XYZ file of C-alpha atoms in Angstrom:
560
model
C 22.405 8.055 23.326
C 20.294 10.460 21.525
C 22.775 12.215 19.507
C 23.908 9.047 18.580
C 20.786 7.905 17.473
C 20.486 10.976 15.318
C 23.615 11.101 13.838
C 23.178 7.857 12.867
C 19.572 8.111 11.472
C 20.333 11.772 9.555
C 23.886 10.286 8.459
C 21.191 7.383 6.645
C 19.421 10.039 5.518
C 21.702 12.146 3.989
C 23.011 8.814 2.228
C 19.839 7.772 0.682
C 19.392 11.581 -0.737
C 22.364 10.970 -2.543
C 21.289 7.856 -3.771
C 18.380 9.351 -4.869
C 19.347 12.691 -6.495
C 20.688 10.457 -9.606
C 18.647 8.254 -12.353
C 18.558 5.387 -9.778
C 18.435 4.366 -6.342
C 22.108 3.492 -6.167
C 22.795 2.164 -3.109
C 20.545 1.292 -0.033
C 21.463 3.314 3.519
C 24.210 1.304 5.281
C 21.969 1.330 8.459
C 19.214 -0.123 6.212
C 21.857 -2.306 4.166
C 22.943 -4.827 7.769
C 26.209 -6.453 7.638
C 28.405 -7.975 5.599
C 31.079 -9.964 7.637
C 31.921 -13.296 7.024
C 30.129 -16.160 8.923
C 26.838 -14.823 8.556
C 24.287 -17.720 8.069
C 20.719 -17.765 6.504
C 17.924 -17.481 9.401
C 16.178 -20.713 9.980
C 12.777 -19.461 8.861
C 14.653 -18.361 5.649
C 15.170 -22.347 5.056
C 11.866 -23.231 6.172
C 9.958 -20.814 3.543
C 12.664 -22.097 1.077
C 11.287 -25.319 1.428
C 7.508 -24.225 1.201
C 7.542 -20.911 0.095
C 3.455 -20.323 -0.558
C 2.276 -21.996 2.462
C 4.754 -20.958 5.305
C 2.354 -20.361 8.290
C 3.966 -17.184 9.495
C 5.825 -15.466 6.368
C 3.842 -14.739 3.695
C 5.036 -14.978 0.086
C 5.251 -11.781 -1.730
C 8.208 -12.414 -4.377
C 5.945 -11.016 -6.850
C 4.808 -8.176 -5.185
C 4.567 -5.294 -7.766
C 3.999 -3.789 -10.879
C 3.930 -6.100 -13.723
C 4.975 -8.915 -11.466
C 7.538 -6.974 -9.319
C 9.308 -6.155 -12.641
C 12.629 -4.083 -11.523
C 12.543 -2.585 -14.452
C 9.293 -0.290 -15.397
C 7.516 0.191 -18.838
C 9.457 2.957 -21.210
C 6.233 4.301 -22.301
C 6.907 5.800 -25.825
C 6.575 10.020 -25.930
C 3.341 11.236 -27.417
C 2.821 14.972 -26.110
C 5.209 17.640 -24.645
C 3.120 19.551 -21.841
C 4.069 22.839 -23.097
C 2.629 22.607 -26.657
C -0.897 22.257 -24.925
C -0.356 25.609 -22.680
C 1.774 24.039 -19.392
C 4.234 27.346 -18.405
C 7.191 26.379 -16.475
C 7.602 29.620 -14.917
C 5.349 29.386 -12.304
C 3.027 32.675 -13.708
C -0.247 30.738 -14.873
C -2.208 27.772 -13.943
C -0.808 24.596 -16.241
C -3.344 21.831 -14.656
C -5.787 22.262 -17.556
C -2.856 21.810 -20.259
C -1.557 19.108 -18.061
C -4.777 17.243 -18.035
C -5.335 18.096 -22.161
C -2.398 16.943 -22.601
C -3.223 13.308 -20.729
C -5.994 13.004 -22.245
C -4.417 13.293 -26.092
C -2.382 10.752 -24.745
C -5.608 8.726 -23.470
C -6.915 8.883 -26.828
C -3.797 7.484 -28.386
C -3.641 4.732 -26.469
C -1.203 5.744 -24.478
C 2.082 7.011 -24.088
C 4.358 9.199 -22.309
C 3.577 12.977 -21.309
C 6.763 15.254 -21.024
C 6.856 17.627 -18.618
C 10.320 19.189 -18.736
C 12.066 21.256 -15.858
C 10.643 24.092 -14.454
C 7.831 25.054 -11.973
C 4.152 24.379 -12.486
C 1.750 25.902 -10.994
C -1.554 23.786 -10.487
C -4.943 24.958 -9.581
C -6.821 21.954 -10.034
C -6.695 18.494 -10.292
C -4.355 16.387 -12.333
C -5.905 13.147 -13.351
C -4.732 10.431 -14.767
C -7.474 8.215 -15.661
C -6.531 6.200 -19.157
C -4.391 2.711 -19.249
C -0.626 2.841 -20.696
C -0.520 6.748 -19.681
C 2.651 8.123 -18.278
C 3.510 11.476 -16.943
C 7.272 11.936 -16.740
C 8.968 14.867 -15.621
C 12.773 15.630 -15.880
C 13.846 14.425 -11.783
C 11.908 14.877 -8.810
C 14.994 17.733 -8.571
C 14.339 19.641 -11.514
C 10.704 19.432 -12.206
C 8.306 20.876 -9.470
C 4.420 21.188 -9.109
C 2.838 23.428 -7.313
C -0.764 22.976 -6.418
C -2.542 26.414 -4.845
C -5.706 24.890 -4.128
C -7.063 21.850 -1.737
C -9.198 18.747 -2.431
C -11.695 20.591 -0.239
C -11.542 23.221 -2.412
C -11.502 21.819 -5.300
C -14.202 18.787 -5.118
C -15.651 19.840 -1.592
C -15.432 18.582 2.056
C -15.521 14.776 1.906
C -17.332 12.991 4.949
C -16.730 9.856 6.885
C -19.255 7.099 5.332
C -19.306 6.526 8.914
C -20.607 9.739 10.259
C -19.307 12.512 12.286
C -17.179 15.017 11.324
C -14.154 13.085 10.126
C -12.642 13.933 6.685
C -12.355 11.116 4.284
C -9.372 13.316 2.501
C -7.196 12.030 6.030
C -7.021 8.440 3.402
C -8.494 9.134 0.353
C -7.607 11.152 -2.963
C -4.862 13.131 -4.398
C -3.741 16.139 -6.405
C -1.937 13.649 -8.382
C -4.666 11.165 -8.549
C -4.870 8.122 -10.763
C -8.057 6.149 -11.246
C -10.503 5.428 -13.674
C -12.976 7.804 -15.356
C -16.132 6.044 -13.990
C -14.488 5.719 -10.251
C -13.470 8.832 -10.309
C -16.583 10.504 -11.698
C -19.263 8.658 -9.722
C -16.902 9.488 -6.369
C -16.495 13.057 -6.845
C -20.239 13.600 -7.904
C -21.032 11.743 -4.561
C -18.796 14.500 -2.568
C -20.430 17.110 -3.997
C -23.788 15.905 -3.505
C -22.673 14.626 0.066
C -24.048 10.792 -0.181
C -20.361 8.849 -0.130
C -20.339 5.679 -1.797
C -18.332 2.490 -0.779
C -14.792 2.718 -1.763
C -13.342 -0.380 -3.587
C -12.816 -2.366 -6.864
C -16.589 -2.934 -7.257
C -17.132 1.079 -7.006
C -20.342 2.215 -5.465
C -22.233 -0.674 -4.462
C -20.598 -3.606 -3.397
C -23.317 -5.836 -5.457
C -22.146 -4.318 -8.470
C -20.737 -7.379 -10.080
C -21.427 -10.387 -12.369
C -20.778 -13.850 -11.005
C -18.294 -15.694 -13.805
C -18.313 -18.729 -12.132
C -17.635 -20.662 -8.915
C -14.358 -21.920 -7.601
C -14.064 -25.625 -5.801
C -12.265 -26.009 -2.836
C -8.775 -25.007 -2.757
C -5.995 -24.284 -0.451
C -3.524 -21.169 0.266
C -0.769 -21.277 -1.909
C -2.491 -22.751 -4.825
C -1.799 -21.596 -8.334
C -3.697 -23.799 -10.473
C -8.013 -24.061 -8.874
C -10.826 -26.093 -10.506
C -13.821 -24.172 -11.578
C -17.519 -25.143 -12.361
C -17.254 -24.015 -15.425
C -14.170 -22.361 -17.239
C -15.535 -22.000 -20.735
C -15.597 -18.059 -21.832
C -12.472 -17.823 -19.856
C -9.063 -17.270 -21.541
C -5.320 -16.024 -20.472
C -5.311 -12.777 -19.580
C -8.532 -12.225 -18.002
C -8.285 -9.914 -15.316
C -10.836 -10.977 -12.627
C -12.007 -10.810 -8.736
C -11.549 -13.719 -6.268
C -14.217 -12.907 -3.896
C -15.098 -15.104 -0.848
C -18.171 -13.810 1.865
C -17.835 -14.556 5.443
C -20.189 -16.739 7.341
C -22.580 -16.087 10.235
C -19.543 -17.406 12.618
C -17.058 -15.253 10.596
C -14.436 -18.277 10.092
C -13.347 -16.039 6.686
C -11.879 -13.485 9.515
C -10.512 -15.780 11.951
C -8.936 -17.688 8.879
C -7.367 -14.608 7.671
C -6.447 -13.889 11.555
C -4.401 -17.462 11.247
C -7.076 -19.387 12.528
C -5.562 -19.013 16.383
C -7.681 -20.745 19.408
C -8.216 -17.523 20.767
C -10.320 -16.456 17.339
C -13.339 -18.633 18.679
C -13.589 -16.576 21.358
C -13.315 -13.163 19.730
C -16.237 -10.726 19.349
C -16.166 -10.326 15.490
C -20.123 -8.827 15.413
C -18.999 -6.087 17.490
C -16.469 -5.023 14.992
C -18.666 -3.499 12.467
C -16.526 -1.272 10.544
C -14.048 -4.629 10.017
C -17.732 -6.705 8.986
C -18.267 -4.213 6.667
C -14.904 -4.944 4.650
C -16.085 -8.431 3.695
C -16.599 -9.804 1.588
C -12.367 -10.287 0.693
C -11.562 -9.098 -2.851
C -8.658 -10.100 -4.478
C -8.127 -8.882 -8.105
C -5.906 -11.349 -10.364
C -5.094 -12.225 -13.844
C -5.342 -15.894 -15.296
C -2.109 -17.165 -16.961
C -3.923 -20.286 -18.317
C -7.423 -21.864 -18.978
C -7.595 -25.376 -19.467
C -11.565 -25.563 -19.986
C -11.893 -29.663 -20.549
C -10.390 -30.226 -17.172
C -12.129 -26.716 -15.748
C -8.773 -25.141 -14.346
C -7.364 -22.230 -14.145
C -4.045 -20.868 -13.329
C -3.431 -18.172 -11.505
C -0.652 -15.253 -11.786
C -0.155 -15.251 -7.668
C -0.977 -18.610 -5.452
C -3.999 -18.295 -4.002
C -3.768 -15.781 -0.743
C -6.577 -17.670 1.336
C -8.341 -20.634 1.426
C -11.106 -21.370 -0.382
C -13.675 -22.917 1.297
C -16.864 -23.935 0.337
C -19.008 -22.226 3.405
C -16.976 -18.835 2.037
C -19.010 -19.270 -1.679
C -15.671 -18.545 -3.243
C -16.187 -17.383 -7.105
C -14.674 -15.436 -10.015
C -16.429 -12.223 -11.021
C -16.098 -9.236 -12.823
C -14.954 -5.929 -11.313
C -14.406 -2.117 -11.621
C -12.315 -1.651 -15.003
C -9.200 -0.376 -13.222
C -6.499 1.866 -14.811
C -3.860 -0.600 -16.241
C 0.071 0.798 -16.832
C -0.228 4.296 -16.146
C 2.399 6.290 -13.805
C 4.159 9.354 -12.832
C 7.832 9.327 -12.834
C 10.318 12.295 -12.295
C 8.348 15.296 -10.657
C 8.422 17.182 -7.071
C 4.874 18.173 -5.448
C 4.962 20.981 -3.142
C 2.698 22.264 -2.061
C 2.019 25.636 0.399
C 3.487 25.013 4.036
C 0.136 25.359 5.860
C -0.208 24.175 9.241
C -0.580 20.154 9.596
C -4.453 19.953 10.280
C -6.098 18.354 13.721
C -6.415 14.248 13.251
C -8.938 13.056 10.461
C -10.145 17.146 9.540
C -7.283 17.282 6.605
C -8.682 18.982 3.956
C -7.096 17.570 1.156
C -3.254 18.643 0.546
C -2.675 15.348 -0.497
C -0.030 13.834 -3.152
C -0.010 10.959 -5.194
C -3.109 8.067 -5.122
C -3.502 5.189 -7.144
C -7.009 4.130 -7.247
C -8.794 1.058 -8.421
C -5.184 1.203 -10.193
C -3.347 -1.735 -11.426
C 0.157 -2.330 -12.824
C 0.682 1.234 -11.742
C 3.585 3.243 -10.402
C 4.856 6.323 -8.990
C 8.738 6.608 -9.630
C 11.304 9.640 -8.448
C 9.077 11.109 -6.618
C 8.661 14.025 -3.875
C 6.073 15.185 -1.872
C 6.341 17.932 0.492
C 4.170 19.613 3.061
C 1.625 17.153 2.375
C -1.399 15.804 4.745
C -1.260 12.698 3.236
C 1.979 11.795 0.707
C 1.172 8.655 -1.227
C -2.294 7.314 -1.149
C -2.950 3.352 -2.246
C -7.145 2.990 -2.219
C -8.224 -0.221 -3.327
C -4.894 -0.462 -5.202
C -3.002 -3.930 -6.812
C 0.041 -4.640 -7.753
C 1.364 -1.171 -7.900
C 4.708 0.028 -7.335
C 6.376 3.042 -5.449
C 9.873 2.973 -6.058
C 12.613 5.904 -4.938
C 9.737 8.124 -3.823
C 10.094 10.526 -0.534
C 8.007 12.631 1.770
C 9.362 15.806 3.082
C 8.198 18.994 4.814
C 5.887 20.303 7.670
C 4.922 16.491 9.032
C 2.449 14.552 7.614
C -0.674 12.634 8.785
C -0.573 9.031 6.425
C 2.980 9.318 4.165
C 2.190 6.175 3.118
C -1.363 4.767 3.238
C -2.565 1.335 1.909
C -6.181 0.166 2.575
C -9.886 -0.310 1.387
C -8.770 -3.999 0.153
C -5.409 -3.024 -1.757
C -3.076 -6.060 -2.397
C 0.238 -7.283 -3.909
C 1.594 -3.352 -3.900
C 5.446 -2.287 -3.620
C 6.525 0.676 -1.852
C 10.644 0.223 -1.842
C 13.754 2.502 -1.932
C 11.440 5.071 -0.223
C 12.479 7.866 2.707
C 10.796 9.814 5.404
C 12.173 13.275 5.933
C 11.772 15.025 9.401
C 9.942 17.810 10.548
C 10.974 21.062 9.233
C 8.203 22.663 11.563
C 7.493 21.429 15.660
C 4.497 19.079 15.909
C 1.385 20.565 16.298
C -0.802 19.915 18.836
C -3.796 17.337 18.867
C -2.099 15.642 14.966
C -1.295 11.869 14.597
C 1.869 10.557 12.690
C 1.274 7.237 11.309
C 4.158 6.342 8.966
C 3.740 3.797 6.626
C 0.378 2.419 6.829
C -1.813 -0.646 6.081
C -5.137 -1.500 7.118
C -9.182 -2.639 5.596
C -7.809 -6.557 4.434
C -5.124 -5.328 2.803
C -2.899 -8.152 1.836
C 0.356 -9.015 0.361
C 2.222 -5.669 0.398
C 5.514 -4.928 1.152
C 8.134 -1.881 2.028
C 11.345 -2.721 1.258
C 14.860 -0.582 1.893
C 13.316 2.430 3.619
C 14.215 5.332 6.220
C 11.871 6.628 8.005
C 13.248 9.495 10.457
C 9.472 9.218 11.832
C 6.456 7.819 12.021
C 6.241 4.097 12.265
C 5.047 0.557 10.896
C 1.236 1.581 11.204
C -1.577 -1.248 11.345
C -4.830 0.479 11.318
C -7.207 -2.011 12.410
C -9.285 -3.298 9.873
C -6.978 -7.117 10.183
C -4.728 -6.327 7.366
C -2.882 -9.495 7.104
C -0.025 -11.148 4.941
C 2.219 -8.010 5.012
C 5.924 -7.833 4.857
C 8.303 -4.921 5.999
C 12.315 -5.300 5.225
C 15.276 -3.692 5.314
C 13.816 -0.170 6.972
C 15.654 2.205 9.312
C 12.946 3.810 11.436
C 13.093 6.464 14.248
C 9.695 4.694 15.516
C 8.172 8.004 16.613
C 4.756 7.549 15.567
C 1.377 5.917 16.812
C -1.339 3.407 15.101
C -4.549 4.688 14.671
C -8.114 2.784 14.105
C -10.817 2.349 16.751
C -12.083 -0.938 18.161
C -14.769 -1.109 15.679
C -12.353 -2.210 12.502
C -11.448 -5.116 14.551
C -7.810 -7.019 15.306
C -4.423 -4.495 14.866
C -2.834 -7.797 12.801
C -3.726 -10.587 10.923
C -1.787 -13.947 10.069
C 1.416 -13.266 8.328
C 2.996 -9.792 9.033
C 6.778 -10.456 8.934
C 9.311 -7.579 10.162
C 12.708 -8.585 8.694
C 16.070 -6.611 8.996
C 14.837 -2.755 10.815
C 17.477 -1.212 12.838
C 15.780 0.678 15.501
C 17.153 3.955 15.878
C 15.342 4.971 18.944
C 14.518 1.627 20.887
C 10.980 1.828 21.038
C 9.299 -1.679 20.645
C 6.192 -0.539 19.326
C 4.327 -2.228 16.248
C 7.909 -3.143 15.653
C 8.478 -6.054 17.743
C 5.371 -8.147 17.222
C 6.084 -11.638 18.911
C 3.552 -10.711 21.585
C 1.035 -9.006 19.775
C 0.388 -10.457 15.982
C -0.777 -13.956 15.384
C 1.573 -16.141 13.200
C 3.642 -13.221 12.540
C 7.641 -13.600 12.215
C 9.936 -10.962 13.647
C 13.455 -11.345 12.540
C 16.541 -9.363 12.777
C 15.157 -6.243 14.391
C 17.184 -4.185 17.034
C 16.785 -4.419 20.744
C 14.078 -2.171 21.269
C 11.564 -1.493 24.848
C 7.762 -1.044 25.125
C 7.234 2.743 26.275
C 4.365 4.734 25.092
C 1.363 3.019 22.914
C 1.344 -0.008 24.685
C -1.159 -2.959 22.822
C -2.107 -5.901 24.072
C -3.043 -9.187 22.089
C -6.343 -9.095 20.547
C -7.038 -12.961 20.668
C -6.228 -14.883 23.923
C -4.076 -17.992 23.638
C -1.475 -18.516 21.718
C -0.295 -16.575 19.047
C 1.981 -19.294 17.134
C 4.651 -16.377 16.152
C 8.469 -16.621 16.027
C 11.204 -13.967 16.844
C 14.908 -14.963 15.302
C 18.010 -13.273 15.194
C 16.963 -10.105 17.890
C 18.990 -7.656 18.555
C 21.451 -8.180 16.036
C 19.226 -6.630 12.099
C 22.892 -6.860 10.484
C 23.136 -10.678 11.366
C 20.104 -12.179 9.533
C 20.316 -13.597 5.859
C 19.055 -12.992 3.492
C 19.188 -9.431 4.283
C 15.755 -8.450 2.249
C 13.219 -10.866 2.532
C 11.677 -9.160 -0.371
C 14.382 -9.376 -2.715
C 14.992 -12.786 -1.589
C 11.604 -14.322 -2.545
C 11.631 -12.508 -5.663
C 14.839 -14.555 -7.034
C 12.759 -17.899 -6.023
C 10.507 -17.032 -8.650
């Protein structure tokens, strides 16, 4: 049974890298893809959220998920600066981060535009930043154009401490040697390391009280698009604003987002003060219409909560995000040091998008990473053909501090090229701090696993994936509930049977798990972290090739 299982798993690999090596992802892995016979019918709770399709109690809707609205098609930014002309050597012989980062910034001061970085090899001793809207750095393939950063984010910026105490490293989730985010974020953050006093992470940047009230919202349900106001004048289409709503002394926000089970009553939410501290729930989002006589506004996304008046729910400003930038077409690789202990990596990490928006990272490699792609307080952003590679890494995907609405699809996780070291965690493709309506779509994963790190993300949705579910959760009892209402596990073919944050009937309120493989508990076991029932569904088990449609995803994206 083993060989079996990895012959088929590496036969899905070696598939997707094919798929991968040309302009386009051109066909998903047939172990990812499911069947195709005749007779196949549409899964019941694919009729149900037909019906309803913001407001389905255990699927959440995510059809625009994305950059740009989950655009499959990305800005063609046009091409303003060639890397070269501002010093970048392809040869490998100098450092080209500072002509790299001149060259970004010309493009900054344009306006924007596209950076050319043609084939070759790069070598990078600091930093690359992208910190300007509309700003693209586009290399020739992920196969021909390489980077090669020689120093660490330790090095670089300087060890960077758990706000939380001890002697965890906040580089195990946070920053990248590819790392876009704004100019303010990114200065007032790095200062902070240096002078060791780390600020909040998140779209309000240092403080969480640094923001300007716009105006209240009334009452409203999940699902909404169009919400009443108290006062809408000085608003217009296209503002991009925050939806915040506070919790309450009983903390009905957090059971709400939990699904509002019976057994939330009864859970101890003070004693969960890391999770306490995430509130209160941002949500960034741009207005499509103001209709000030009447005092509505419409929203780009329904509403992803409820708003309720004991939550003070309210439009305000927020950190000025990066808007439209990206990098497209370029291989990191960085020196095959040993994978650190858990939470003391020092910083060989890839690609983050911070306080980004409308971003992306396309074509893209990462290899001998700690941490491959990095989403910190991210929206709508999209990942798209992008793979991790090399000695094991601790997060290759990580989505948290409040990031919603993101993309990560067409995406693969190598194996180890090295044995696991001792006393290192594997976590896969992770989610966790309220992060909301995100979604990995047509994905192999040869390890690690579908990773809920406390924190009650909710609202999630994972489709189409083969996984060799080799990997463990992390978070500590202090960030609260693994799951909140909504995660939905649709079409994943199982390669080694293991149950495990995979099958989540038993274990996530609300949740929907549909066409997965026969799988076992061994291992992590978890148990349910409300008592009662958890009002979740399980359709179409043991049979991932049977359900339709076969991408929830790419399904809810055609109902518009």
């Amino acid at each position: 049974m083993e060989i079996n299982r990895k012959t088929v798993l590496r036969g899905a690999i070696g598939t997707a890298a094919a798929a991968m090596a040309g302009t386009a992802w051109a066909a998903a892995p047939a172990a990812a893809r499911g069947g195709t016979g005749a007779g196949r019918r549409a899964a019941a709770l694919w009729e149900e959220l037909r019906s309803a399709p913001y407001t389905h109690p255990q699927i959440p809707y995510v059809g625009r998920a994305g950059g740009f609205g989950g655009r499959t098609r990305l800005p063609r930014r046009p091409v303003v600066a060639d890397a070269r002309d501002f010093g970048a050597v392809p040869d490998g012989s100098a450092d080209s981060a500072a002509a790299l980062n001149r060259a970004i910034e010309e493009a900054g001061a344009r306006g924007g535009g596209t950076v050319l970085l043609p084939a070759g090899d790069y070598r990078l001793d600091d930093i690359v930043r992208i910190g300007h809207d509309n700003v693209v750095l586009r290399g020739a393939g992920s196969g021909l154009t390489t980077l090669r950063p020689t120093r660490n984010l330790t090095d670089l910026v300087g060890w960077y401490g758990s706000r939380y105490g001890g002697d965890k490293s906040s580089w195990s989730w946070a920053g990248g040697l590819v790392w876009i985010c704004p100019d303010a974020r990114w200065r007032s953050l790095t200062d902070a390391i240096r002078a060791r006093a780390w600020p909040f992470e998140g779209w309000t940047g240092n403080a969480r009280d640094a923001f300007e009230e716009i105006t209240a919202v009334e009452p409203a349900r999940r699902g909404d698009l169009t919400v009443t106001v108290a006062d809408a004048e000085g608003l217009a289409a296209g503002d991009r604003v925050l939806l915040r709503l506070a919790d309450d002394e009983g903390h009905s926000l957090l059971a709400h987002m939990a699904g509002d089970p019976e057994g939330a009553a009864s859970y101890d939410w003070d004693a969960c003060t890391k999770l306490t501290s995430y509130v209160p729930y941002e949500w960034p989002c741009v207005l499509v219409s103001v209709d000030p006589a009447r005092r509505q506004v419409t929203l780009d996304r329904p509403l992803p909560l409820d708003a309720r008046p004991e939550w003070r729910p309210r439009l305000t400003t927020l950190v000025t995000p990066v808007v439209g930038s990206g990098i497209e077409g370029v291989t990191l690789a960085f020196p095959e040091t040993p994978q650190a202990q858990h939470l003391l990596d020092t910083g060989w990490n890839g690609v983050a998008l911070q306080c980004a928006w409308d971003c992306w990272a396309e074509d893209v490699t990462v290899t001998n990473a700690d941490n491959g792609f990095l989403m910190v307080a991210a929206k709508a952003c999209t990942l798209r053909r992008t793979r991790v590679s090399g000695r094991g890494s601790h997060h290759p995907y990580c989505c948290r501090e409040g990031s919603h609405d993101n993309l990560v699809e067409d995406f693969v996780i190598e194996p180890r090229t090295t044995p696991t070291p001792p006393n290192t965690q594997l976590h896969g493709i992770n989610v966790e701090g309220l992060s909301s309506y995100n979604v990995w779509s047509r994905g192999v994963m040869e390890m690690g696993t579908f990773d809920s790190h406390r924190g009650m993300p909710f609202a999630n949705v994972r489709t189409e994936i083969t996984v060799n579910n080799n990997g463990t959760h992390g978070g500590d009892a202090s960030a609260g509930p693994l799951y909140g209402a909504r995660f939905a596990h649709w079409n994943v073919t199982v390669t080694n049977e293991r149950a495990g944050m995979i099958k989540i009937d038993g274990i996530a309120p609300f949740s929907a798990t549909v066409g997965i493989s026969e799988v076992t508990e061994f291992g992590q076991i978890d148990v349910p972290d409300f008592d009662g029932p958890l009002h979740t569904r399980i359709e179409s088990y043991g049979d991932p090739g049977a359900v339709r449609p076969r991408n929830l995803y790419d399904a809810q994206r055609e109902l518009g």
